Coordinates of C-alpha atoms in Angstrom, one line a residue:
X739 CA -135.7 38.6 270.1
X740 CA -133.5 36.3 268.5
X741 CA -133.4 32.6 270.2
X742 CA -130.1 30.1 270.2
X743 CA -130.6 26.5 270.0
X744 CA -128.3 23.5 269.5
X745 CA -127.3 25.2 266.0
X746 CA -125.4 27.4 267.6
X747 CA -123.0 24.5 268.2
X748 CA -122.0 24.9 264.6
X749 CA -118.7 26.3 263.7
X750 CA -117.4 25.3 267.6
X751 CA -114.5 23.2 266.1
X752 CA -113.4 26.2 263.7
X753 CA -113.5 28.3 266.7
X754 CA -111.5 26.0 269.1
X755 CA -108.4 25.9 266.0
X756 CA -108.4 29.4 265.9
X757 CA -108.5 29.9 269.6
X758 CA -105.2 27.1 269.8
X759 CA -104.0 29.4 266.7
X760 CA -104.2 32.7 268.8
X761 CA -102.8 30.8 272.2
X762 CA -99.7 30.0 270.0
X763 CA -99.5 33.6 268.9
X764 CA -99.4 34.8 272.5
X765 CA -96.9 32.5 273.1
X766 CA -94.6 33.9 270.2
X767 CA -95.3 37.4 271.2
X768 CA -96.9 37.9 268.1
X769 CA -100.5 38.8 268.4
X770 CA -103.2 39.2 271.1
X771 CA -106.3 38.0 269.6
X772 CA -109.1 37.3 272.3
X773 CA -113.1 35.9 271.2
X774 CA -115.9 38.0 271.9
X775 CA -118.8 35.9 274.2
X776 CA -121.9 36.6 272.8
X777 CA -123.4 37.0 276.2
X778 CA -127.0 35.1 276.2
X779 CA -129.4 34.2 278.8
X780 CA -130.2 30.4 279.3
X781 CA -134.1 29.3 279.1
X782 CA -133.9 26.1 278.9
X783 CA -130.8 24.1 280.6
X784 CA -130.6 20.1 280.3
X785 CA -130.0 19.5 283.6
X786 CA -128.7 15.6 283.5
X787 CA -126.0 16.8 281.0
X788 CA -125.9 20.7 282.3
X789 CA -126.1 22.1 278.9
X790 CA -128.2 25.4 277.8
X791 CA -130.7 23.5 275.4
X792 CA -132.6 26.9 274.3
X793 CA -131.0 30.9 274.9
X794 CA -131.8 34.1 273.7
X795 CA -129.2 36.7 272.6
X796 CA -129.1 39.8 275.3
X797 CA -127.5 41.7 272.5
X798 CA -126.5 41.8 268.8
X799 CA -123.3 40.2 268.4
X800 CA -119.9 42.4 266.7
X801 CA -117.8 39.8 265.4
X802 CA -115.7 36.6 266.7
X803 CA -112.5 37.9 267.6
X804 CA -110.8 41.4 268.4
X805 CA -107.3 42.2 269.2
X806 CA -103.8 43.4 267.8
X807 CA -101.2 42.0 266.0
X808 CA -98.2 43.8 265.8
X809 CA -99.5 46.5 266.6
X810 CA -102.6 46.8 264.3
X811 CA -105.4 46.6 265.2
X812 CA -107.7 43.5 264.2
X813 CA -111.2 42.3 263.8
X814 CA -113.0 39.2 262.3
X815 CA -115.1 36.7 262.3
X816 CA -115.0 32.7 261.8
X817 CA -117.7 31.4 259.2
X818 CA -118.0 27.3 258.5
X819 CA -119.2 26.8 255.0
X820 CA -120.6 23.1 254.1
X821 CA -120.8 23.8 250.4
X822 CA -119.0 25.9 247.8
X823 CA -121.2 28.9 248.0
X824 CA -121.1 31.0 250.9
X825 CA -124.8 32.5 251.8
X826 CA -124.4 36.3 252.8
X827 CA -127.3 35.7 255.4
X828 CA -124.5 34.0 257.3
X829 CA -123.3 37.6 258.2
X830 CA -125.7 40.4 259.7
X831 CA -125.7 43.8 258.8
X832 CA -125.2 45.2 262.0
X833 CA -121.5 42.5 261.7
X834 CA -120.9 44.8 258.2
X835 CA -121.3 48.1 259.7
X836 CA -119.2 47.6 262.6
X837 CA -116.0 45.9 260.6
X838 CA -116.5 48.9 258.3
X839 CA -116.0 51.3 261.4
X840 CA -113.7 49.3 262.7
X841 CA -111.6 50.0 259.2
X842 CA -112.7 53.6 259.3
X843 CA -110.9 53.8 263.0
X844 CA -107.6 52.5 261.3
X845 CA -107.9 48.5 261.6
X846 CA -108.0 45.6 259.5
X847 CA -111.5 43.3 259.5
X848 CA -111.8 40.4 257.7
X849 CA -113.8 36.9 257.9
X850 CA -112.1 33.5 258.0
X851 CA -114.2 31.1 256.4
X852 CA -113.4 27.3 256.2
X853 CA -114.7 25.2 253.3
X854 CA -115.5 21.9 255.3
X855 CA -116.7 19.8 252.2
X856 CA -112.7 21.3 250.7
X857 CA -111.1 20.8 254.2
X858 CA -109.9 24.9 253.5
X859 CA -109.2 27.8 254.8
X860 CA -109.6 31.0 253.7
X861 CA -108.7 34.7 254.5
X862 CA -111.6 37.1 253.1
X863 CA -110.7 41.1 253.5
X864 CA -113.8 43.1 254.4
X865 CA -112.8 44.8 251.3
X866 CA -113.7 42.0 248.6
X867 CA -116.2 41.2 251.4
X868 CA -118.3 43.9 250.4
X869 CA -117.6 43.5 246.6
X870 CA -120.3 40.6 247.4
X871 CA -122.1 42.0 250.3
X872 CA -122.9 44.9 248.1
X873 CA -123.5 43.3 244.9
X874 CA -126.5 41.0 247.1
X875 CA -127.3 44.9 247.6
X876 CA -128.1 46.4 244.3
X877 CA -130.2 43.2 243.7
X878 CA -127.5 40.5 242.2
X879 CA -126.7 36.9 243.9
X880 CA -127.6 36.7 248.0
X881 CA -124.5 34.6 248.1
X882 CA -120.6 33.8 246.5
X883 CA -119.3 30.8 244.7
X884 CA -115.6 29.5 246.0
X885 CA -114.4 30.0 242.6
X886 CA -114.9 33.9 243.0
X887 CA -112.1 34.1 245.6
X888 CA -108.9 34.9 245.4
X889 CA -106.7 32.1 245.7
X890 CA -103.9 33.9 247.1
X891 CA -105.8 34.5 250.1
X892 CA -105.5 30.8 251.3
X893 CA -104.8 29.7 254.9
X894 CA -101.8 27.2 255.5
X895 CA -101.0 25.3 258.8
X896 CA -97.3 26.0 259.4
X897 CA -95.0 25.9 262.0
X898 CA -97.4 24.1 264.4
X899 CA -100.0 26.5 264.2
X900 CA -103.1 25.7 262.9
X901 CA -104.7 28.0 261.1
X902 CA -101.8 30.4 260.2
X903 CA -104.0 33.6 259.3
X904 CA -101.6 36.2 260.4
X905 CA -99.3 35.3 257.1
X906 CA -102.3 36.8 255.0
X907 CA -102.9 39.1 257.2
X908 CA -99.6 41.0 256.7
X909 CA -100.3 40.5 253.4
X910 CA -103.4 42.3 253.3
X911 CA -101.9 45.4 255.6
X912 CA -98.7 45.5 253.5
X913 CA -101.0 46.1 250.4
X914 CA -102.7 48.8 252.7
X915 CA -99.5 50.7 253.4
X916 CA -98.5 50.2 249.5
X917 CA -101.8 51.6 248.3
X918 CA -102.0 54.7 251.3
X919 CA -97.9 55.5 249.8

């Protein structure tokens, strides 16, 4: 069964911007993107400090965040990256399968990764996703170099809103309805 320690602490600052990104898009009535708990059960709790020291995952985890923005439907998950290539262990199959579903039922999955070392965002459709996830497949590279994305795809802070991912986002679903025409 898999265990959580303190590393599952990474990525908590990524997660907090997007969850201030997705209060501010409640605000403005234009998305309702909630995060998924992973629900775990504590082993070992540091009492003094009451934090959970040591967990095990209950279940397999979907992805970080589901919802709707203007009315599509909308699934993805966060990803830190410390370096400039992106390790595909980082996502699990069972994560793959269900954002293809999810696609397959009519909505748009992605991952949002942020470059720490770059201080950048970036918006990743499941699409050139599996470009990678599938190459690692057939026996090529088990990860993806920063240079192999698509600059178009970047993330800005506008407006007071952190990370802005719902301008790519509209992006990536008018291309949809361009390509379904």
């Amino acid at each position: 069964m898999p265990s959580w320690n303190s590393r599952g602490l990474r990525g908590s600052a990524l997660e907090e911007l997007i969850n201030l990104t997705n209060t501010k898009y409640r605000e403005k009535n234009l998305a309702l993107i909630q995060k998924i708990p992973t629900p775990i059960t504590p082993i070992t709790i540091d009492k003094e400090n009451r934090h959970i020291t040591l967990a095990y995952f209950e279940e397999k985890s979907t992805v970080d965040y589901i919802g709707t923005a203007q009315g599509i439907p909308v699934c993805f998950d966060a990803k830190e990256c410390a370096s400039d290539t992106f390790s595909l262990q980082n996502v699990h199959e069972h994560q793959v399968e269900f954002m293809k579903d999810f696609e397959n039922q009519g909505g748009i999955a992605f991952l949002l990764i942020y470059y720490s070392k770059r201080n950048y965002y970036h918006y990743l459709p499941l699409k050139d996703f599996l470009v990678f996830w599938n190459r690692a497949k057939e026996g090529g590279r088990k990860s993806f170099r920063f240079e192999e994305l698509d600059s178009e795809n970047s993330i800005s802070c506008m407006n007071s809103i952190y990370i802005h991912y719902l301008v790519n986002l509209a992006k990536d679903a008018d291309g949809r309805d361009t390509a379904n025409a």
